[in-house]
XYZ file of C-alpha atoms in Angstrom:
675
model
C -39.784 -46.644 97.175
C -42.673 -48.382 98.856
C -44.992 -50.636 96.863
C -46.922 -48.589 94.342
C -50.699 -48.321 94.320
C -52.989 -48.935 91.379
C -50.317 -48.653 88.694
C -49.157 -45.247 89.903
C -45.775 -44.265 91.311
C -47.403 -43.539 94.673
C -48.047 -45.565 97.828
C -51.518 -46.048 99.318
C -50.530 -43.531 102.024
C -49.820 -40.934 99.330
C -53.245 -41.444 97.779
C -54.953 -41.086 101.164
C -53.092 -37.846 101.862
C -54.041 -36.406 98.456
C -57.734 -37.260 98.898
C -57.817 -35.909 102.468
C -56.057 -32.721 101.424
C -58.488 -31.905 98.639
C -61.486 -32.699 100.826
C -60.172 -30.343 103.505
C -59.443 -27.495 101.097
C -62.832 -27.864 99.417
C -64.541 -27.719 102.816
C -62.581 -24.601 103.846
C -63.396 -22.821 100.598
C -67.124 -23.463 100.719
C -67.411 -22.797 104.460
C -65.623 -19.437 104.363
C -67.691 -18.217 101.417
C -71.116 -19.113 102.795
C -71.904 -15.549 103.974
C -70.432 -13.609 101.067
C -71.809 -14.991 97.806
C -75.150 -13.231 97.486
C -74.162 -10.091 95.600
C -71.913 -9.080 92.734
C -69.586 -7.241 95.108
C -69.447 -10.288 97.367
C -68.902 -12.758 94.534
C -66.402 -10.797 92.447
C -64.578 -8.780 95.163
C -65.278 -10.765 98.361
C -67.341 -7.842 99.659
C -64.167 -5.713 99.824
C -63.704 -7.058 103.332
C -60.567 -9.226 103.295
C -57.739 -9.029 105.841
C -54.177 -8.267 104.698
C -52.824 -11.756 105.488
C -55.179 -13.749 103.203
C -54.841 -11.002 100.574
C -51.049 -11.381 100.564
C -51.251 -15.185 100.556
C -53.760 -15.147 97.692
C -51.550 -12.807 95.662
C -48.684 -15.268 96.060
C -50.768 -18.389 95.374
C -52.377 -16.776 92.308
C -48.899 -16.146 90.931
C -47.073 -19.311 92.051
C -48.848 -22.148 90.336
C -47.648 -25.495 89.089
C -46.088 -23.501 86.227
C -43.561 -22.060 88.675
C -42.799 -25.370 90.378
C -42.173 -26.909 86.970
C -40.871 -23.862 85.093
C -38.555 -22.255 87.648
C -37.033 -25.570 88.709
C -36.725 -26.594 85.053
C -34.958 -23.388 84.057
C -32.692 -23.725 87.089
C -31.765 -27.225 85.950
C -31.154 -26.027 82.400
C -29.152 -22.839 82.931
C -28.655 -21.936 86.589
C -29.944 -19.156 88.786
C -30.601 -16.333 86.271
C -34.306 -17.205 86.057
C -34.583 -16.160 89.709
C -34.340 -12.511 88.649
C -38.023 -12.720 87.665
C -38.979 -13.462 91.266
C -36.639 -10.896 92.838
C -37.711 -8.190 90.398
C -41.333 -8.837 91.392
C -40.667 -7.592 94.944
C -39.900 -4.080 93.680
C -42.898 -4.138 91.340
C -45.135 -5.110 94.258
C -43.921 -2.029 96.129
C -44.882 0.025 93.069
C -48.318 -1.630 93.070
C -48.795 -0.864 96.773
C -47.807 2.803 96.644
C -48.644 4.002 93.129
C -51.292 1.917 91.396
C -53.485 0.711 94.262
C -54.379 4.182 95.620
C -55.778 5.136 92.220
C -57.617 1.857 91.634
C -59.193 1.900 95.091
C -60.120 5.577 94.973
C -61.795 5.079 91.600
C -63.982 2.239 92.952
C -63.548 -0.017 89.906
C -64.127 -3.769 89.775
C -61.915 -4.587 86.775
C -58.938 -3.203 84.900
C -60.842 -2.791 81.604
C -63.443 -0.841 83.580
C -60.683 1.441 84.878
C -59.554 2.173 81.303
C -63.148 2.876 80.278
C -63.577 5.412 83.081
C -60.156 6.923 82.409
C -60.485 7.311 78.635
C -64.196 6.961 77.849
C -65.861 5.019 75.072
C -65.995 1.251 75.007
C -63.437 0.134 72.445
C -60.435 0.221 74.806
C -62.439 -1.560 77.491
C -63.590 -4.262 75.075
C -60.102 -4.539 73.517
C -58.443 -5.139 76.886
C -61.227 -7.432 78.089
C -61.025 -9.669 75.018
C -57.214 -9.650 75.018
C -57.137 -10.515 78.730
C -59.508 -13.421 78.197
C -57.471 -14.731 75.259
C -54.217 -14.439 77.213
C -55.803 -16.231 80.161
C -56.936 -19.139 78.009
C -53.938 -19.554 75.710
C -51.042 -18.686 78.036
C -52.013 -18.877 81.706
C -54.497 -21.742 81.674
C -52.632 -23.709 79.010
C -49.255 -23.324 80.751
C -50.686 -24.297 84.138
C -52.468 -27.293 82.670
C -49.334 -28.465 80.879
C -47.196 -28.130 84.000
C -49.874 -29.918 86.014
C -49.968 -32.646 83.382
C -46.247 -33.242 83.907
C -46.868 -34.044 87.584
C -49.860 -36.200 86.768
C -48.001 -38.223 84.155
C -44.827 -38.582 86.234
C -46.519 -39.578 89.491
C -49.958 -41.006 88.826
C -49.670 -42.493 85.310
C -53.229 -41.314 84.790
C -54.909 -40.475 81.524
C -54.162 -36.780 81.085
C -57.649 -35.913 79.812
C -59.449 -37.509 82.714
C -57.053 -36.162 85.346
C -57.060 -32.568 84.083
C -60.827 -32.642 83.574
C -61.191 -33.716 87.212
C -58.937 -30.891 88.413
C -60.772 -28.365 86.260
C -64.059 -29.613 87.655
C -62.928 -29.163 91.267
C -61.553 -25.702 90.448
C -64.871 -24.789 88.844
C -66.802 -25.870 91.961
C -64.601 -23.568 94.059
C -65.068 -20.626 91.746
C -68.720 -21.003 90.789
C -70.089 -21.685 94.256
C -67.784 -19.588 96.422
C -66.541 -16.676 94.331
C -63.485 -14.663 95.318
C -63.948 -15.291 99.044
C -63.560 -19.051 98.581
C -60.619 -18.535 96.230
C -58.762 -16.238 98.640
C -59.229 -18.430 101.719
C -58.265 -21.629 99.914
C -55.253 -19.769 98.502
C -54.333 -18.888 102.091
C -54.401 -22.545 103.179
C -52.565 -23.689 100.067
C -49.855 -21.043 100.431
C -48.991 -22.313 103.906
C -48.804 -25.927 102.753
C -46.893 -25.023 99.576
C -44.239 -23.165 101.562
C -43.897 -25.867 104.216
C -43.682 -28.646 101.632
C -41.198 -26.752 99.456
C -39.023 -25.964 102.503
C -38.907 -29.648 103.480
C -37.986 -30.749 99.958
C -35.338 -28.012 99.687
C -33.661 -29.168 102.919
C -33.701 -32.829 101.841
C -32.321 -31.860 98.412
C -29.401 -29.941 99.907
C -28.688 -32.851 102.255
C -28.604 -35.278 99.326
C -26.230 -33.152 97.257
C -23.950 -32.279 100.188
C -24.860 -28.641 100.833
C -24.820 -25.341 98.958
C -21.093 -25.370 98.134
C -21.333 -28.923 96.825
C -24.204 -27.859 94.541
C -22.100 -25.014 93.140
C -19.147 -27.341 92.535
C -21.092 -30.273 91.063
C -23.507 -28.440 88.752
C -21.022 -27.827 85.892
C -20.155 -31.545 86.022
C -23.790 -32.654 85.620
C -23.348 -33.749 82.011
C -25.214 -36.705 80.554
C -23.286 -39.631 79.089
C -24.499 -38.910 75.551
C -22.714 -35.539 75.736
C -19.794 -36.679 77.851
C -18.838 -39.489 75.466
C -20.163 -37.892 72.294
C -18.706 -35.481 69.764
C -20.897 -32.448 70.464
C -21.247 -29.878 73.234
C -25.019 -30.110 73.669
C -26.170 -30.436 77.242
C -23.144 -28.791 78.871
C -24.187 -26.350 81.637
C -23.511 -22.673 81.078
C -20.324 -21.251 82.552
C -22.250 -18.358 84.135
C -24.735 -20.643 85.894
C -24.263 -18.862 89.246
C -24.534 -15.333 87.814
C -27.853 -13.565 88.303
C -26.890 -10.828 85.804
C -25.534 -12.103 82.488
C -23.713 -10.743 79.473
C -25.578 -8.115 77.449
C -25.046 -9.892 74.115
C -24.439 -13.598 74.794
C -26.477 -14.107 77.976
C -29.723 -16.069 77.898
C -31.151 -13.358 80.209
C -28.984 -10.289 79.397
C -28.716 -7.804 82.239
C -29.920 -4.722 80.246
C -33.023 -6.763 79.433
C -34.096 -6.352 83.064
C -35.724 -3.100 81.874
C -37.906 -5.186 79.542
C -38.565 -7.590 82.372
C -39.763 -4.701 84.538
C -42.104 -3.531 81.777
C -43.715 -6.975 81.583
C -43.839 -7.193 85.375
C -45.557 -3.810 85.751
C -48.322 -5.034 83.484
C -48.626 -8.388 85.242
C -48.456 -7.211 88.864
C -50.009 -3.752 88.533
C -52.583 -4.099 85.743
C -53.541 -7.755 85.346
C -56.998 -8.538 86.688
C -55.908 -11.837 88.276
C -53.488 -10.016 90.593
C -55.130 -6.644 91.182
C -58.511 -8.185 91.984
C -57.075 -9.689 95.175
C -55.839 -6.310 96.393
C -59.170 -4.667 95.519
C -60.881 -7.167 97.826
C -59.074 -5.775 100.907
C -61.148 -3.991 103.539
C -59.058 -0.795 103.330
C -56.108 0.698 101.509
C -53.837 -0.139 104.460
C -54.835 -3.812 104.312
C -54.391 -3.852 100.524
C -50.936 -2.305 100.820
C -49.840 -4.581 103.679
C -51.076 -7.675 101.813
C -49.154 -6.628 98.716
C -45.952 -6.147 100.730
C -46.471 -9.522 102.436
C -46.575 -11.126 99.001
C -43.315 -9.292 98.214
C -41.565 -10.871 101.211
C -42.770 -14.336 100.188
C -41.513 -13.740 96.630
C -37.949 -13.705 98.008
C -38.265 -17.461 98.610
C -38.749 -19.121 95.157
C -35.064 -18.654 94.298
C -34.209 -20.938 97.221
C -37.298 -23.168 97.201
C -37.512 -23.857 93.453
C -34.477 -22.715 91.434
C -31.782 -24.291 93.634
C -33.668 -27.628 93.960
C -33.969 -27.638 90.156
C -30.193 -27.381 89.883
C -29.808 -30.176 92.434
C -32.206 -32.375 90.444
C -29.872 -32.131 87.454
C -26.917 -33.153 89.633
C -28.688 -36.126 91.217
C -30.522 -37.324 88.079
C -28.267 -36.230 85.264
C -29.304 -38.856 82.716
C -32.990 -37.933 82.907
C -33.272 -34.279 83.977
C -30.064 -33.342 82.135
C -30.523 -35.535 79.049
C -29.302 -34.070 75.758
C -29.909 -36.802 73.169
C -33.293 -36.187 71.456
C -34.225 -39.871 71.359
C -33.362 -40.381 75.020
C -35.276 -37.255 76.041
C -38.303 -38.344 74.054
C -38.286 -41.679 75.860
C -37.854 -40.050 79.296
C -40.339 -37.177 79.142
C -41.908 -37.090 75.686
C -39.988 -34.009 74.540
C -37.022 -34.135 72.159
C -35.756 -30.699 73.212
C -34.914 -31.634 76.807
C -36.369 -32.896 80.084
C -35.492 -30.106 82.501
C -39.228 -29.596 83.146
C -39.386 -32.870 85.104
C -36.746 -31.648 87.600
C -39.123 -30.920 90.475
C -41.430 -33.941 90.008
C -38.323 -36.142 89.924
C -37.179 -34.788 93.293
C -40.624 -35.297 94.815
C -40.938 -38.893 93.623
C -37.408 -39.977 94.515
C -36.443 -38.115 97.680
C -39.585 -38.012 99.807
C -41.026 -40.908 101.830
C -44.568 -42.237 101.416
C -47.128 -39.806 102.812
C -44.822 -36.822 102.455
C -44.601 -37.606 98.759
C -48.376 -37.628 98.533
C -48.547 -34.297 100.354
C -46.117 -32.702 97.883
C -48.073 -34.073 94.925
C -51.187 -32.587 96.541
C -49.303 -29.298 96.939
C -48.375 -29.293 93.261
C -51.920 -30.034 92.193
C -53.171 -27.445 94.695
C -50.804 -24.905 93.149
C -52.386 -25.703 89.799
C -55.861 -25.293 91.280
C -54.919 -22.008 92.978
C -53.882 -20.546 89.655
C -56.895 -21.934 87.838
C -59.420 -20.691 90.398
C -57.803 -17.246 90.353
C -57.880 -17.126 86.566
C -61.451 -18.434 86.418
C -62.711 -15.888 88.939
C -60.914 -12.950 87.319
C -61.898 -13.969 83.791
C -65.533 -14.370 84.792
C -65.387 -10.915 86.411
C -64.013 -9.367 83.215
C -66.577 -11.111 81.012
C -69.532 -10.201 83.240
C -68.495 -6.627 84.048
C -66.832 -5.558 80.803
C -68.331 -7.649 78.001
C -71.796 -8.796 79.059
C -72.811 -5.367 80.337
C -72.315 -4.030 76.804
C -74.261 -6.919 75.315
C -77.084 -6.459 77.835
C -76.953 -2.812 78.858
C -79.718 -3.153 81.448
C -78.654 -6.476 82.918
C -79.629 -6.865 86.579
C -77.203 -7.772 89.341
C -78.775 -11.234 89.485
C -78.149 -11.729 85.778
C -74.541 -10.534 86.097
C -73.874 -13.024 88.925
C -75.320 -15.923 86.932
C -73.471 -14.966 83.742
C -70.185 -14.771 85.647
C -70.679 -18.288 87.006
C -71.766 -19.751 83.667
C -68.681 -18.279 81.999
C -66.509 -20.317 84.379
C -68.078 -23.458 82.908
C -67.320 -22.151 79.407
C -63.670 -21.644 80.395
C -63.493 -25.209 81.712
C -64.790 -26.593 78.405
C -62.345 -24.482 76.373
C -59.481 -25.570 78.635
C -60.258 -29.256 78.092
C -60.474 -28.750 74.324
C -57.064 -27.019 74.449
C -55.288 -30.006 76.064
C -54.130 -31.569 72.725
C -52.513 -28.252 71.762
C -50.700 -28.176 75.107
C -49.387 -31.688 74.553
C -48.204 -30.855 71.040
C -46.361 -27.668 72.049
C -44.316 -28.900 75.001
C -40.776 -27.516 75.180
C -37.696 -27.709 77.336
C -38.116 -24.451 79.307
C -41.794 -23.722 79.886
C -41.246 -20.612 82.020
C -39.078 -18.959 79.342
C -41.700 -19.713 76.685
C -44.362 -17.881 78.709
C -42.049 -14.889 79.202
C -41.466 -14.706 75.453
C -45.187 -14.578 74.728
C -45.595 -11.920 77.434
C -42.924 -9.738 75.820
C -44.899 -9.685 72.566
C -48.247 -8.667 74.095
C -47.816 -6.906 77.440
C -45.606 -3.807 76.805
C -48.348 -1.819 74.957
C -50.770 -2.443 77.821
C -48.138 -1.389 80.352
C -47.527 1.857 78.433
C -51.234 2.743 78.311
C -51.705 2.120 82.045
C -48.565 3.997 83.112
C -49.209 6.988 80.838
C -52.855 7.091 81.867
C -51.844 7.138 85.517
C -49.225 9.888 85.315
C -50.098 11.962 82.217
C -53.604 13.465 82.525
C -53.362 14.799 78.959
C -53.504 11.278 77.443
C -56.864 10.719 75.753
C -58.790 7.833 74.257
C -57.577 8.326 70.695
C -53.943 8.319 71.777
C -54.351 5.263 74.002
C -56.290 3.241 71.432
C -53.881 4.113 68.608
C -50.972 2.994 70.767
C -52.678 -0.288 71.667
C -53.444 -1.125 68.031
C -49.918 -0.321 66.785
C -48.306 -2.183 69.684
C -50.550 -5.214 69.327
C -49.945 -5.520 65.566
C -46.174 -5.169 66.051
C -46.140 -7.826 68.766
C -48.223 -10.253 66.701
C -45.877 -9.812 63.734
C -42.874 -10.678 65.922
C -44.764 -13.656 67.370
C -45.761 -14.953 63.931
C -42.242 -14.646 62.496
C -40.523 -16.240 65.480
C -42.803 -19.259 65.694
C -43.145 -19.825 61.965
C -39.522 -20.978 61.835
C -38.224 -24.163 63.443
C -34.744 -23.823 64.885
C -32.524 -26.887 64.243
C -31.732 -29.060 67.276
C -28.485 -28.655 69.154
C -25.590 -30.309 67.311
C -27.252 -30.087 63.917
C -25.198 -28.769 60.986
C -28.272 -27.194 59.422
C -28.361 -23.359 59.491
C -31.016 -21.604 61.563
C -33.580 -20.226 59.059
C -34.940 -17.637 61.536
C -34.265 -14.059 60.294
C -31.438 -12.340 62.160
C -33.665 -9.411 63.162
C -35.706 -11.888 65.210
C -33.057 -14.446 66.156
C -30.565 -11.843 67.409
C -33.138 -9.506 68.981
C -33.709 -10.914 72.496
C -37.323 -10.962 73.595
C -36.579 -8.713 76.602
C -34.925 -6.146 74.313
C -37.963 -6.404 72.051
C -40.191 -5.641 75.074
C -38.251 -2.389 75.624
C -38.587 -1.472 71.929
C -42.308 -2.263 71.872
C -42.956 -0.203 75.019
C -41.055 2.773 73.581
C -42.885 2.517 70.247
C -46.260 2.380 71.970
C -45.400 5.348 74.177
C -44.339 7.486 71.199
C -47.525 6.638 69.281
C -49.680 7.447 72.322
C -47.976 10.811 72.907
C -48.090 11.904 69.252
C -51.716 10.849 68.702
C -52.793 12.541 71.945
C -51.063 15.846 71.173
C -52.769 15.934 67.767
C -56.241 15.544 69.297
C -58.450 17.246 71.870
C -57.520 16.867 75.573
C -59.883 15.459 78.194
C -61.638 17.784 80.641
C -59.855 17.584 84.019
C -63.208 17.061 85.739
C -63.506 13.683 83.971
C -60.374 12.165 85.526
C -60.890 12.869 89.235
C -59.406 9.952 91.261
C -58.368 8.224 88.015
C -54.787 9.550 87.909
C -51.961 9.751 90.421
C -52.203 13.557 90.871
C -55.979 13.394 91.479
C -56.144 10.297 93.705
C -57.076 12.329 96.817
C -59.547 14.609 95.038
C -62.977 15.089 96.633
C -64.469 16.771 93.584
C -67.381 15.008 91.839
C -66.324 13.237 88.665
C -67.830 14.334 85.364
C -69.074 11.428 83.265
C -66.529 11.217 80.453
C -68.908 9.631 77.942
C -71.445 12.421 78.426
C -68.653 14.976 78.141
C -67.425 13.368 74.920
C -71.000 13.503 73.611
C -71.222 17.204 74.443
C -73.510 16.764 77.460
C -71.343 17.938 80.349
C -73.998 19.616 82.473
C -74.463 16.708 84.890
C -71.963 15.536 87.465
C -72.012 12.048 88.927
C -71.079 11.088 92.456
C -72.099 7.468 91.894
C -71.464 5.788 88.552
C -74.067 3.199 87.632
C -75.065 1.346 84.490
C -78.363 3.026 83.771
C -78.822 4.414 87.275
C -79.965 7.908 88.161
C -77.654 10.888 88.401
C -77.839 13.773 90.905
C -80.465 15.869 89.148
C -82.788 12.881 88.770
C -82.399 12.000 92.443
C -83.184 15.604 93.456
C -86.268 15.574 91.245
C -87.480 12.348 92.862
C -86.938 13.797 96.338
C -88.880 16.955 95.401
C -91.826 14.940 94.086
C -91.766 12.749 97.178
C -91.860 15.780 99.506
C -94.638 17.408 97.483
C -96.898 14.338 97.592
C -96.311 12.466 100.861
C -99.535 10.436 100.504
C -98.371 8.974 97.205
C -94.962 8.339 98.718
C -96.459 6.528 101.705
C -98.679 4.506 99.399
C -95.652 3.450 97.433
C -93.883 2.407 100.630
C -96.906 0.361 101.739
C -97.073 -1.197 98.318
C -93.412 -2.157 98.607
C -94.010 -3.649 102.056
C -96.994 -5.569 100.747
C -94.932 -6.891 97.900
C -92.274 -8.141 100.297
C -94.759 -10.165 102.343
C -96.480 -11.947 99.470
C -96.289 -15.693 100.227
C -93.837 -17.476 97.972
C -94.222 -20.918 96.445
C -91.553 -23.221 97.832
C -88.974 -24.095 95.182
C -88.116 -27.654 94.237
C -84.987 -29.304 95.634
C -83.003 -28.989 92.338
C -84.008 -25.327 92.097
C -82.931 -24.646 95.694
C -79.604 -26.396 95.055
C -79.035 -24.288 91.934
C -79.945 -21.112 93.826
C -77.477 -21.996 96.590
C -74.661 -22.525 94.086
C -75.455 -19.142 92.554
C -75.629 -17.380 95.938
C -79.353 -16.672 95.601
C -82.009 -17.047 98.275
C -85.575 -15.865 98.713
C -84.443 -12.837 100.709
C -82.247 -11.335 98.031
C -83.545 -12.737 94.740
C -86.064 -9.966 94.044
C -83.644 -7.273 95.161
C -80.866 -8.576 92.906
C -83.202 -8.825 89.934
C -84.537 -5.265 90.315
C -81.344 -3.209 90.266
C -78.099 -3.022 88.379
C -74.488 -3.000 89.520
C -73.471 0.184 91.305
C -69.985 1.524 90.628
C -68.788 3.975 93.253
C -66.304 6.582 92.081
C -65.060 7.609 95.534
C -63.612 5.136 98.050
C -61.440 6.239 100.946
C -57.670 5.748 100.764
C -56.985 7.549 104.020
C -54.603 5.877 106.504
C -53.823 6.285 110.164
C -50.298 7.729 110.668
C -49.093 4.773 112.755
C -50.080 2.134 110.194
C -48.762 4.315 107.391
C -45.310 4.421 109.026
C -45.410 0.680 109.722
C -46.122 -0.230 106.091
C -43.430 2.227 104.954
C -40.957 0.392 107.202
C -42.066 -2.933 105.680
C -41.535 -1.581 102.176
C -38.059 -0.263 103.005
C -37.042 -3.584 104.597
C -38.320 -5.499 101.569
C -36.341 -3.279 99.198
C -33.134 -3.701 101.238
C -33.469 -7.498 101.486
C -34.058 -7.797 97.747
C -31.043 -5.606 96.971
C -28.891 -7.767 99.255
C -29.950 -11.023 97.559
C -29.427 -9.518 94.091
C -26.012 -8.187 95.061
C -24.937 -11.478 96.646
C -25.731 -13.524 93.533
C -24.900 -10.846 90.944
């Protein structure tokens, strides 16, 4: 390795590449967002005007963060290729998103997933429940996991203080999100996806060259045993015998093959109902672009098995004593975790196999992957807070207020994330990706059940959905509390495992299936015992009604017994049809008054304005506000359309169908080859 720079493990060329990369990405993000930040629709949904290619790239970059580079490679190093089933399964779920969920979401005109549930079921408690739960999951699973995985790269390569380094990254991510909104996030995701894929391809090729090829990797992996195990008296640290099996034994496998049903349940929630993912598709300029972008992401999701899992296995072969360490004291010295060091597999490859410059680019890619995830989470979380929580706190909040609140909430998330760093450091484990999947299996199945039933069973009502969510959430929290209140003894210890058998022997993917079934039963029973929803209230909110042209009846007014008014445009406090007709009648009856009002409006527009100070103008620019739109934004509220077109031209419809079929066939081939 070339001479290090400033006490880091990097050369001066690496540092220059990292700085240049971040400067370029920051410039691209702010430049592309300059015309699309001045409204709530522009800030939160990029004006619904994005092309399918950046949509697909942003979907991938929002999903593949530093967590995946660390977690997938780490799990590959620890147990082989089975973890790749998460990535391959996602391709089928993305097809489901493209053809089943997206038409309904787009036709309904919603901004957020909690908002969809509010329009589907009525009331506010489900909307608030999902909004708060989504925010908590973002902070304590997504952000924390991404920050921890990013910290591994920072500590391994830069030897920087973790608090200062992560605070700097959070600050840059906040600048992206606050100033640019979703447009900046999507376009920077597009750039970062290209560089991530190129960098990962280069490292994969070098890794296979170092190990001697694919067959050599398969032959050498079971022999990658650390000296403490090889010359010791225990079997800790010996690779699994089924390391090249994608589908594993139903009872003894670490990822049992029947548990794929539980995996699909979690994936349907994540890919089809999570705001971070769906928000990118909602930003597309049409349903065809949204569908094509989703399928593009599916094709890219075929790659992580080869780009991340296999290199993780190679890292264990090449650096057995560090990546494959099994002695707790040795592991603690190597990576600060007594349970294993498989999480440093990918950083170890980057630092030891790549030359100066290229190494800096890959470090930049890893940090960019962290930023991609953080900016996506920040933008989606701020959307949920502004659109689903703040609107209920301030029922008549203007569009200007909503935009400012959304940006301020990003700053709040940054502060909470920094405060959470000590917890991340204290909870580090040997397989980060598996830990996140466990948490998901305790919380996501009830949400999946409510979304799926709401989409396909028009009879489901608010009482049934809310009852199911409460029962499912309590059950999941109980399992979580029991599992993590017991400390399993380390490998090789003669102490018995104190964890109850009902938890220890009940795999988390099997538990996901049980929790989904329980939630579904509760929802069905509670719904059948209560009053059904009027069919006029669910137009374009279910799969059977997605193409309906009928006006939607406001479900809250119907629940309150006031079903005489139909709404074509849903607005927070805006006028309905009868009010608009009354205004038109009055305007026609008194044209002089109408003309006077128009002149008054024109006069108001041309009143000279006092020039703002430089700090005020800078703040207005960050918030997407200028003199031309400030008054307009402050005078009206957010408009929620309930009817957006999902029509497609026959040629493009056939083309996307061909893409979906090809994606399904390729995924089946890869699964069958490694089964």
